[in-house]
């Protein structure tokens, strides 16, 4: 998914069910695959669900320049917080919140 499309959907995610569905259908399988490869002991589906819950609970997003990288970093942070790692990056540090 391109930067422009991703950001349009991201800005509408909390108020537009279709925007959420498009992002979910596109990124859910990619997140699960990525987590299974990088963190084989993690529950990849649970991490993906938590990512989308975080998206829905976040109100204001800044422009995200590298959507897929941003998604994977946020998921990595979720894994690290669940499994006790301390070096995680917040949404703010990834240029996601205003």
JSON list of C-alpha atoms in Angstrom, two decimals:
[
{"chain": "A", "resi": 1, "resn": "UNK", "atom": "CA", "xyz": [0.00, 0.00, 0.00]},
{"chain": "A", "resi": 2, "resn": "UNK", "atom": "CA", "xyz": [1.33, 3.39, -0.95]},
{"chain": "A", "resi": 3, "resn": "UNK", "atom": "CA", "xyz": [2.12, 6.23, 1.41]},
{"chain": "A", "resi": 4, "resn": "UNK", "atom": "CA", "xyz": [-0.69, 8.47, 0.18]},
{"chain": "A", "resi": 5, "resn": "UNK", "atom": "CA", "xyz": [-3.41, 5.80, 0.40]},
{"chain": "A", "resi": 6, "resn": "UNK", "atom": "CA", "xyz": [-2.20, 4.60, 3.79]},
{"chain": "A", "resi": 7, "resn": "UNK", "atom": "CA", "xyz": [-2.30, 8.09, 5.29]},
{"chain": "A", "resi": 8, "resn": "UNK", "atom": "CA", "xyz": [-5.77, 8.81, 3.90]},
{"chain": "A", "resi": 9, "resn": "UNK", "atom": "CA", "xyz": [-7.09, 5.61, 5.46]},
{"chain": "A", "resi": 10, "resn": "UNK", "atom": "CA", "xyz": [-5.22, 6.19, 8.72]},
{"chain": "A", "resi": 11, "resn": "UNK", "atom": "CA", "xyz": [-6.80, 9.61, 9.19]},
{"chain": "A", "resi": 12, "resn": "UNK", "atom": "CA", "xyz": [-10.28, 8.11, 8.73]},
{"chain": "A", "resi": 13, "resn": "UNK", "atom": "CA", "xyz": [-9.77, 4.85, 10.63]},
{"chain": "A", "resi": 14, "resn": "UNK", "atom": "CA", "xyz": [-11.70, 5.75, 13.78]},
{"chain": "A", "resi": 15, "resn": "UNK", "atom": "CA", "xyz": [-14.72, 7.18, 11.96]},
{"chain": "A", "resi": 16, "resn": "UNK", "atom": "CA", "xyz": [-14.91, 5.09, 8.79]},
{"chain": "A", "resi": 17, "resn": "UNK", "atom": "CA", "xyz": [-15.50, 1.34, 9.05]},
{"chain": "A", "resi": 18, "resn": "UNK", "atom": "CA", "xyz": [-14.39, 0.79, 5.45]},
{"chain": "A", "resi": 19, "resn": "UNK", "atom": "CA", "xyz": [-11.04, 2.52, 6.08]},
{"chain": "A", "resi": 20, "resn": "UNK", "atom": "CA", "xyz": [-10.43, 0.16, 8.98]},
{"chain": "A", "resi": 21, "resn": "UNK", "atom": "CA", "xyz": [-11.42, -2.87, 6.89]},
{"chain": "A", "resi": 22, "resn": "UNK", "atom": "CA", "xyz": [-9.06, -1.93, 4.06]},
{"chain": "A", "resi": 23, "resn": "UNK", "atom": "CA", "xyz": [-6.12, -1.47, 6.43]},
{"chain": "A", "resi": 24, "resn": "UNK", "atom": "CA", "xyz": [-6.98, -4.65, 8.31]},
{"chain": "A", "resi": 25, "resn": "UNK", "atom": "CA", "xyz": [-7.28, -6.80, 5.17]},
{"chain": "A", "resi": 26, "resn": "UNK", "atom": "CA", "xyz": [-4.03, -5.44, 3.79]},
{"chain": "A", "resi": 27, "resn": "UNK", "atom": "CA", "xyz": [-1.87, -5.44, 6.92]},
{"chain": "A", "resi": 28, "resn": "UNK", "atom": "CA", "xyz": [-3.19, -8.25, 9.13]},
{"chain": "A", "resi": 29, "resn": "UNK", "atom": "CA", "xyz": [-1.65, -11.12, 7.09]},
{"chain": "A", "resi": 30, "resn": "UNK", "atom": "CA", "xyz": [1.58, -9.17, 6.64]},
{"chain": "A", "resi": 31, "resn": "UNK", "atom": "CA", "xyz": [1.86, -8.49, 10.36]},
{"chain": "A", "resi": 32, "resn": "UNK", "atom": "CA", "xyz": [1.23, -12.12, 11.26]},
{"chain": "A", "resi": 33, "resn": "UNK", "atom": "CA", "xyz": [3.80, -13.31, 8.72]},
{"chain": "A", "resi": 34, "resn": "UNK", "atom": "CA", "xyz": [6.38, -10.76, 9.87]},
{"chain": "A", "resi": 35, "resn": "UNK", "atom": "CA", "xyz": [5.96, -11.55, 13.57]},
{"chain": "A", "resi": 36, "resn": "UNK", "atom": "CA", "xyz": [6.11, -15.30, 12.96]},
{"chain": "A", "resi": 37, "resn": "UNK", "atom": "CA", "xyz": [9.39, -14.87, 11.08]},
{"chain": "A", "resi": 38, "resn": "UNK", "atom": "CA", "xyz": [11.06, -12.37, 13.41]},
{"chain": "A", "resi": 39, "resn": "UNK", "atom": "CA", "xyz": [9.61, -13.49, 16.75]},
{"chain": "A", "resi": 40, "resn": "UNK", "atom": "CA", "xyz": [8.73, -17.18, 16.38]},
{"chain": "A", "resi": 41, "resn": "UNK", "atom": "CA", "xyz": [7.81, -17.55, 20.07]},
{"chain": "A", "resi": 42, "resn": "UNK", "atom": "CA", "xyz": [5.33, -14.66, 20.01]},
{"chain": "A", "resi": 43, "resn": "UNK", "atom": "CA", "xyz": [1.60, -15.03, 19.40]},
{"chain": "A", "resi": 44, "resn": "UNK", "atom": "CA", "xyz": [1.54, -13.29, 16.02]},
{"chain": "A", "resi": 45, "resn": "UNK", "atom": "CA", "xyz": [-2.24, -13.10, 15.74]},
{"chain": "A", "resi": 46, "resn": "UNK", "atom": "CA", "xyz": [-2.55, -11.53, 19.18]},
{"chain": "A", "resi": 47, "resn": "UNK", "atom": "CA", "xyz": [0.11, -8.95, 18.28]},
{"chain": "A", "resi": 48, "resn": "UNK", "atom": "CA", "xyz": [-1.74, -8.08, 15.06]},
{"chain": "A", "resi": 49, "resn": "UNK", "atom": "CA", "xyz": [-5.00, -7.64, 16.96]},
{"chain": "A", "resi": 50, "resn": "UNK", "atom": "CA", "xyz": [-3.32, -5.41, 19.54]},
{"chain": "A", "resi": 51, "resn": "UNK", "atom": "CA", "xyz": [-1.86, -3.29, 16.76]},
{"chain": "A", "resi": 52, "resn": "UNK", "atom": "CA", "xyz": [-5.29, -2.63, 15.32]},
{"chain": "A", "resi": 53, "resn": "UNK", "atom": "CA", "xyz": [-6.77, -1.90, 18.74]},
{"chain": "A", "resi": 54, "resn": "UNK", "atom": "CA", "xyz": [-4.03, 0.70, 19.24]},
{"chain": "A", "resi": 55, "resn": "UNK", "atom": "CA", "xyz": [-4.86, 2.24, 15.87]},
{"chain": "A", "resi": 56, "resn": "UNK", "atom": "CA", "xyz": [-8.53, 2.51, 16.76]},
{"chain": "A", "resi": 57, "resn": "UNK", "atom": "CA", "xyz": [-7.75, 4.09, 20.12]},
{"chain": "A", "resi": 58, "resn": "UNK", "atom": "CA", "xyz": [-5.38, 6.71, 18.70]},
{"chain": "A", "resi": 59, "resn": "UNK", "atom": "CA", "xyz": [-7.04, 9.96, 17.66]},
{"chain": "A", "resi": 60, "resn": "UNK", "atom": "CA", "xyz": [-4.57, 12.11, 15.71]},
{"chain": "A", "resi": 61, "resn": "UNK", "atom": "CA", "xyz": [-1.93, 10.81, 13.35]},
{"chain": "A", "resi": 62, "resn": "UNK", "atom": "CA", "xyz": [0.80, 12.74, 11.58]},
{"chain": "A", "resi": 63, "resn": "UNK", "atom": "CA", "xyz": [1.85, 11.77, 8.09]},
{"chain": "A", "resi": 64, "resn": "UNK", "atom": "CA", "xyz": [3.63, 8.40, 8.01]},
{"chain": "A", "resi": 65, "resn": "UNK", "atom": "CA", "xyz": [6.37, 8.31, 5.38]},
{"chain": "A", "resi": 66, "resn": "UNK", "atom": "CA", "xyz": [7.09, 4.56, 5.38]},
{"chain": "A", "resi": 67, "resn": "UNK", "atom": "CA", "xyz": [3.83, 2.82, 6.27]},
{"chain": "A", "resi": 68, "resn": "UNK", "atom": "CA", "xyz": [4.96, -0.79, 6.28]},
{"chain": "A", "resi": 69, "resn": "UNK", "atom": "CA", "xyz": [8.08, -0.03, 8.30]},
{"chain": "A", "resi": 70, "resn": "UNK", "atom": "CA", "xyz": [6.01, 2.01, 10.73]},
{"chain": "A", "resi": 71, "resn": "UNK", "atom": "CA", "xyz": [3.49, -0.82, 11.15]},
{"chain": "A", "resi": 72, "resn": "UNK", "atom": "CA", "xyz": [6.27, -3.35, 11.80]},
{"chain": "A", "resi": 73, "resn": "UNK", "atom": "CA", "xyz": [8.01, -1.11, 14.33]},
{"chain": "A", "resi": 74, "resn": "UNK", "atom": "CA", "xyz": [4.79, -0.63, 16.27]},
{"chain": "A", "resi": 75, "resn": "UNK", "atom": "CA", "xyz": [4.22, -4.40, 16.22]},
{"chain": "A", "resi": 76, "resn": "UNK", "atom": "CA", "xyz": [7.78, -4.99, 17.35]},
{"chain": "A", "resi": 77, "resn": "UNK", "atom": "CA", "xyz": [7.14, -2.62, 20.25]},
{"chain": "A", "resi": 78, "resn": "UNK", "atom": "CA", "xyz": [4.04, -4.60, 21.22]},
{"chain": "A", "resi": 79, "resn": "UNK", "atom": "CA", "xyz": [6.07, -7.83, 21.19]},
{"chain": "A", "resi": 80, "resn": "UNK", "atom": "CA", "xyz": [8.82, -6.28, 23.29]},
{"chain": "A", "resi": 81, "resn": "UNK", "atom": "CA", "xyz": [6.40, -4.84, 25.82]},
{"chain": "A", "resi": 82, "resn": "UNK", "atom": "CA", "xyz": [4.59, -8.19, 26.16]},
{"chain": "A", "resi": 83, "resn": "UNK", "atom": "CA", "xyz": [7.80, -10.16, 26.52]},
{"chain": "A", "resi": 84, "resn": "UNK", "atom": "CA", "xyz": [9.68, -7.77, 28.79]},
{"chain": "A", "resi": 85, "resn": "UNK", "atom": "CA", "xyz": [12.02, -5.98, 26.41]},
{"chain": "A", "resi": 86, "resn": "UNK", "atom": "CA", "xyz": [12.63, -2.34, 27.25]},
{"chain": "A", "resi": 87, "resn": "UNK", "atom": "CA", "xyz": [14.00, -0.72, 24.10]},
{"chain": "A", "resi": 88, "resn": "UNK", "atom": "CA", "xyz": [10.78, 0.14, 22.30]},
{"chain": "A", "resi": 89, "resn": "UNK", "atom": "CA", "xyz": [9.74, 3.14, 20.26]},
{"chain": "A", "resi": 90, "resn": "UNK", "atom": "CA", "xyz": [6.42, 4.88, 20.82]},
{"chain": "A", "resi": 91, "resn": "UNK", "atom": "CA", "xyz": [3.92, 6.07, 18.23]},
{"chain": "A", "resi": 92, "resn": "UNK", "atom": "CA", "xyz": [5.26, 9.62, 18.79]},
{"chain": "A", "resi": 93, "resn": "UNK", "atom": "CA", "xyz": [8.82, 8.66, 17.95]},
{"chain": "A", "resi": 94, "resn": "UNK", "atom": "CA", "xyz": [7.65, 7.07, 14.69]},
{"chain": "A", "resi": 95, "resn": "UNK", "atom": "CA", "xyz": [5.96, 10.25, 13.47]},
{"chain": "A", "resi": 96, "resn": "UNK", "atom": "CA", "xyz": [2.50, 8.85, 13.97]},
{"chain": "A", "resi": 97, "resn": "UNK", "atom": "CA", "xyz": [0.78, 11.16, 16.42]},
{"chain": "A", "resi": 98, "resn": "UNK", "atom": "CA", "xyz": [0.14, 14.87, 16.33]}
]
